[in-house]
């Protein structure tokens, strides 16, 4: 059984001008794996209204921008007019892919994060943004995690990829390569694009939960869109408080799953000899994919 932990500093990933927030003490309710009960009773009427308005706004613009798998699974979140109870979602999610969501106070360190994913437990921040943050928030809140991430966990192949990522993450942490592997998560689970018959569509949660980034990622001519290459993605830096300057595109979730099957140790060795790449940089011989 996990034991409570004392107050800790929140984890920080990527490059940002401000640290993330989150209550990591909760009066001793946060366990050693960083999970905690969803304090559903603490949500106010304003909190539920914020979630409802965010859901309505984002759902209205998915057609032609979000991937088919996401659109098909979104109704499985259940209620739209309030913040859902995690246990209600878990009843459907576990039956579909043997995953469950667990509440966390915010961003958590890489090893607990990898371990939860490896055990098919997805950490969901349980607090929601303030009304004045309605249009943009730097750190993930309950709307981002539920609306952006959870529908894709109903897709069996993608769900298996996320577990495989967590398993690989534990090894990467042991090898000191967690930061490099975190970039793969960023450019797939958070900001991934997939090519469908009708064109490029979004499957990454950071895109799908953002009113501005969804149009930027799929329709704007400004960002680079490159075929996913593991080494290239893990060499590429990112920022967490701006629209992405580049995205990586896959052809299918099966491709994504298969790419991560081999041992990553040679990749980590190669990364140790190659310089990082700044966001938006186009290397010799590369070309941005057409929409």
Coordinates of C-alpha atoms in Angstrom, one line a residue:
X1 CA 0.0 0.0 0.0
X2 CA 1.2 3.5 -0.9
X3 CA 2.0 5.8 2.0
X4 CA 1.3 9.6 2.3
X5 CA 4.2 12.0 1.4
X6 CA 5.0 15.4 2.8
X7 CA 4.9 18.6 0.8
X8 CA 7.1 18.5 -2.4
X9 CA 7.9 20.8 -5.2
X10 CA 6.0 20.3 -8.4
X11 CA 7.8 18.8 -11.4
X12 CA 8.8 21.1 -14.2
X13 CA 9.2 20.0 -17.8
X14 CA 10.2 21.9 -21.0
X15 CA 11.0 25.6 -21.1
X16 CA 8.7 28.1 -19.5
X17 CA 8.7 31.5 -17.9
X18 CA 6.7 30.3 -14.9
X19 CA 6.6 27.2 -12.7
X20 CA 3.5 25.0 -12.6
X21 CA 1.2 25.1 -9.6
X22 CA -0.5 22.4 -7.6
X23 CA -1.2 21.5 -3.9
X24 CA 1.1 18.5 -3.3
X25 CA 0.3 18.1 0.4
X26 CA -3.5 17.9 0.6
X27 CA -3.3 17.3 4.3
X28 CA -1.5 14.1 3.9
X29 CA -3.8 12.7 1.2
X30 CA -1.2 12.6 -1.5
X31 CA 0.4 9.1 -1.6
X32 CA 4.0 8.1 -2.4
X33 CA 3.1 7.4 -6.0
X34 CA 1.7 11.0 -6.1
X35 CA -1.9 9.9 -6.5
X36 CA -4.7 11.3 -4.3
X37 CA -8.5 11.0 -4.1
X38 CA -10.5 13.2 -6.5
X39 CA -12.0 15.7 -4.1
X40 CA -15.1 16.0 -6.2
X41 CA -17.2 17.7 -3.5
X42 CA -14.8 20.6 -3.4
X43 CA -15.7 21.7 -7.0
X44 CA -17.8 24.8 -7.0
X45 CA -20.7 25.7 -9.3
X46 CA -18.2 28.0 -11.1
X47 CA -15.8 25.1 -11.6
X48 CA -18.4 23.0 -13.2
X49 CA -19.6 25.8 -15.4
X50 CA -16.0 26.4 -16.5
X51 CA -15.7 22.8 -17.5
X52 CA -19.0 22.9 -19.3
X53 CA -18.1 25.9 -21.3
X54 CA -14.7 24.6 -22.2
X55 CA -16.2 21.3 -23.3
X56 CA -18.8 23.0 -25.5
X57 CA -16.3 25.3 -27.1
X58 CA -13.8 22.6 -27.9
X59 CA -16.2 20.0 -29.1
X60 CA -17.8 22.4 -31.5
X61 CA -14.6 22.7 -33.6
X62 CA -13.4 19.1 -33.7
X63 CA -14.8 18.2 -37.1
X64 CA -12.1 18.3 -39.8
X65 CA -9.4 18.9 -37.2
X66 CA -9.4 16.0 -34.7
X67 CA -8.6 12.4 -35.7
X68 CA -11.4 9.8 -36.1
X69 CA -10.4 7.8 -33.1
X70 CA -10.8 10.8 -30.8
X71 CA -14.1 11.9 -32.2
X72 CA -15.5 8.4 -31.8
X73 CA -14.4 8.1 -28.2
X74 CA -15.2 11.5 -26.8
X75 CA -18.8 10.6 -25.8
X76 CA -17.4 8.0 -23.5
X77 CA -16.3 10.7 -21.1
X78 CA -19.9 10.9 -20.1
X79 CA -21.4 14.0 -18.7
X80 CA -20.6 17.3 -20.4
X81 CA -22.3 19.8 -18.1
X82 CA -20.1 19.2 -15.1
X83 CA -16.7 17.8 -14.1
X84 CA -17.0 14.0 -14.3
X85 CA -16.3 11.7 -11.4
X86 CA -13.2 9.7 -12.2
X87 CA -14.7 6.5 -11.0
X88 CA -17.6 6.8 -13.4
X89 CA -15.2 7.2 -16.4
X90 CA -13.2 4.2 -15.1
X91 CA -16.2 1.9 -15.3
X92 CA -16.2 2.4 -19.1
X93 CA -12.4 2.8 -19.6
X94 CA -11.4 -0.3 -17.8
X95 CA -13.9 -2.4 -19.8
X96 CA -12.6 -1.0 -23.0
X97 CA -8.8 -1.1 -22.6
X98 CA -8.0 -2.1 -19.0
X99 CA -6.8 1.4 -18.2
X100 CA -8.0 3.6 -15.4
X101 CA -7.5 7.2 -14.5
X102 CA -6.1 8.3 -11.1
X103 CA -6.1 11.8 -9.6
X104 CA -2.8 13.7 -9.0
X105 CA -2.3 17.2 -7.7
X106 CA -0.4 18.4 -10.8
X107 CA 2.7 17.6 -12.8
X108 CA 4.6 14.8 -11.1
X109 CA 8.3 13.6 -11.3
X110 CA 9.2 11.4 -14.2
X111 CA 9.7 8.0 -12.4
X112 CA 6.2 8.0 -10.7
X113 CA 4.8 9.2 -14.0
X114 CA 6.4 6.4 -16.0
X115 CA 5.5 3.8 -13.4
X116 CA 1.8 4.8 -13.4
X117 CA 1.7 4.5 -17.2
X118 CA 3.5 1.2 -17.2
X119 CA 0.7 -0.1 -14.9
X120 CA -2.1 1.3 -17.2
X121 CA -2.9 4.1 -14.8
X122 CA -3.2 7.6 -16.3
X123 CA -2.6 10.5 -13.9
X124 CA -5.2 13.3 -14.2
X125 CA -4.8 16.6 -12.5
X126 CA -7.9 17.2 -10.5
X127 CA -8.1 21.0 -10.2
X128 CA -9.5 23.2 -12.9
X129 CA -8.4 26.6 -14.2
X130 CA -9.7 29.9 -12.9
X131 CA -12.3 31.8 -15.0
X132 CA -9.7 34.3 -16.0
X133 CA -7.6 31.5 -17.5
X134 CA -10.4 30.2 -19.6
X135 CA -8.6 30.8 -22.9
X136 CA -5.1 29.7 -22.0
X137 CA -3.4 27.9 -19.2
X138 CA 0.3 26.8 -19.1
X139 CA 0.0 23.7 -16.9
X140 CA -2.5 20.8 -17.3
X141 CA -5.7 21.0 -15.5
X142 CA -8.6 18.5 -15.2
X143 CA -10.2 19.7 -18.5
X144 CA -6.9 19.3 -20.4
X145 CA -6.3 15.8 -19.0
X146 CA -9.9 14.5 -19.3
X147 CA -10.9 16.0 -22.6
X148 CA -7.5 15.9 -24.3
X149 CA -6.0 12.6 -23.1
X150 CA -8.7 10.2 -21.9
X151 CA -10.7 9.7 -25.1
X152 CA -7.5 8.3 -26.9
X153 CA -7.1 5.8 -24.1
X154 CA -10.3 4.1 -25.4
X155 CA -8.4 3.2 -28.6
X156 CA -6.7 -0.2 -27.9
X157 CA -3.6 0.4 -30.0
X158 CA -2.9 3.9 -28.7
X159 CA -3.6 2.7 -25.1
X160 CA -1.0 0.0 -25.6
X161 CA 1.5 2.5 -26.9
X162 CA 1.1 4.7 -23.8
X163 CA 1.8 1.7 -21.6
X164 CA 4.8 0.7 -23.6
X165 CA 6.0 4.3 -23.3
X166 CA 5.7 4.1 -19.5
X167 CA 7.7 0.8 -19.5
X168 CA 10.4 2.3 -21.6
X169 CA 10.4 5.4 -19.4
X170 CA 11.3 3.4 -16.3
X171 CA 14.4 2.1 -18.2
X172 CA 15.2 5.6 -19.5
X173 CA 15.1 7.0 -16.0
X174 CA 17.6 4.3 -14.9
X175 CA 19.9 5.3 -17.8
X176 CA 19.6 9.0 -17.2
X177 CA 17.6 9.5 -20.4
X178 CA 14.3 10.5 -19.0
X179 CA 14.4 14.0 -20.3
X180 CA 15.1 12.9 -23.8
X181 CA 12.2 10.4 -23.7
X182 CA 9.9 13.0 -22.3
X183 CA 10.3 14.8 -25.7
X184 CA 8.8 11.8 -27.5
X185 CA 5.8 12.0 -25.2
X186 CA 5.5 15.7 -25.9
X187 CA 5.6 15.2 -29.7
X188 CA 3.2 12.2 -29.7
X189 CA 0.8 12.0 -26.8
X190 CA 0.7 15.7 -26.3
X191 CA 1.2 17.3 -29.7
X192 CA 1.0 14.4 -32.2
X193 CA -0.5 14.6 -35.7
X194 CA -1.8 11.6 -37.8
X195 CA -2.3 11.5 -41.5
X196 CA -5.8 10.2 -42.4
X197 CA -7.3 9.7 -45.9
X198 CA -8.7 13.2 -45.8
X199 CA -5.6 14.9 -44.5
X200 CA -3.6 15.6 -41.3
X201 CA -5.5 15.5 -38.1
X202 CA -4.7 15.9 -34.4
X203 CA -4.5 13.2 -31.8
X204 CA -2.3 14.9 -29.2
X205 CA -4.0 16.1 -26.1
X206 CA -2.2 19.5 -26.0
X207 CA -3.7 20.2 -29.4
X208 CA -7.1 18.8 -28.9
X209 CA -7.7 20.6 -25.6
X210 CA -6.6 24.0 -27.0
X211 CA -8.9 26.3 -28.9
X212 CA -6.1 28.1 -30.6
X213 CA -3.5 25.3 -31.1
X214 CA -6.0 23.0 -32.9
X215 CA -6.4 25.4 -35.8
X216 CA -2.6 26.3 -35.7
X217 CA -1.5 22.6 -35.8
X218 CA -3.8 21.4 -38.5
X219 CA -4.6 24.4 -40.7
X220 CA -1.8 27.0 -40.3
X221 CA 1.0 27.1 -42.8
X222 CA 3.4 28.4 -40.2
X223 CA 4.6 25.3 -38.2
X224 CA 6.8 22.6 -39.6
X225 CA 5.2 19.1 -39.9
X226 CA 7.7 16.3 -40.2
X227 CA 7.4 12.5 -40.4
X228 CA 8.0 11.0 -37.0
X229 CA 11.5 9.9 -36.5
X230 CA 12.4 8.8 -33.0
X231 CA 15.9 10.3 -32.9
X232 CA 14.8 13.6 -34.5
X233 CA 11.9 14.0 -32.0
X234 CA 14.1 13.2 -29.0
X235 CA 16.7 15.7 -30.1
X236 CA 14.1 18.5 -30.5
X237 CA 13.5 20.9 -27.7
X238 CA 10.0 22.3 -26.9
X239 CA 8.4 25.1 -25.0
X240 CA 5.3 24.6 -22.9
X241 CA 3.9 28.2 -23.0
X242 CA 3.6 28.9 -26.8
X243 CA 2.1 27.2 -29.8
X244 CA 4.5 24.5 -31.1
X245 CA 6.8 25.5 -33.9
X246 CA 7.0 21.9 -35.2
X247 CA 4.9 18.8 -35.1
X248 CA 5.6 15.2 -36.0
X249 CA 3.2 13.2 -38.1
X250 CA 2.4 9.4 -38.0
X251 CA 0.5 7.3 -40.5
X252 CA -1.2 5.1 -37.9
X253 CA -1.2 4.2 -34.3
X254 CA 0.1 0.8 -35.2
X255 CA 3.1 2.5 -36.7
X256 CA 3.6 4.4 -33.5
X257 CA 3.4 1.2 -31.4
X258 CA 5.8 -0.6 -33.7
X259 CA 8.3 2.2 -33.7
X260 CA 8.7 1.9 -29.9
X261 CA 9.2 -1.9 -29.9
X262 CA 13.0 -2.0 -30.2
X263 CA 15.4 -1.4 -27.4
X264 CA 16.0 2.4 -27.1
X265 CA 19.5 2.0 -25.6
X266 CA 21.2 2.6 -29.0
X267 CA 19.1 5.7 -29.5
X268 CA 20.1 7.1 -26.1
X269 CA 23.8 6.4 -27.0
X270 CA 23.3 8.3 -30.3
X271 CA 21.6 11.2 -28.5
X272 CA 24.6 11.6 -26.3
X273 CA 26.7 12.4 -29.3
X274 CA 24.3 14.8 -31.1
X275 CA 23.3 18.3 -30.3
X276 CA 19.8 19.3 -29.4
X277 CA 17.6 20.9 -32.1
X278 CA 15.7 24.2 -31.4
X279 CA 12.0 24.2 -32.0
X280 CA 11.1 25.2 -35.6
X281 CA 14.6 24.4 -37.0
X282 CA 14.6 22.7 -40.4
X283 CA 17.6 20.5 -40.9
X284 CA 19.4 20.0 -44.3
X285 CA 17.4 17.5 -46.4
X286 CA 14.2 18.0 -44.4
X287 CA 10.9 19.3 -45.8
X288 CA 7.7 20.1 -44.1
X289 CA 4.8 17.8 -45.1
X290 CA 1.9 19.2 -47.0
X291 CA -1.5 19.3 -45.5

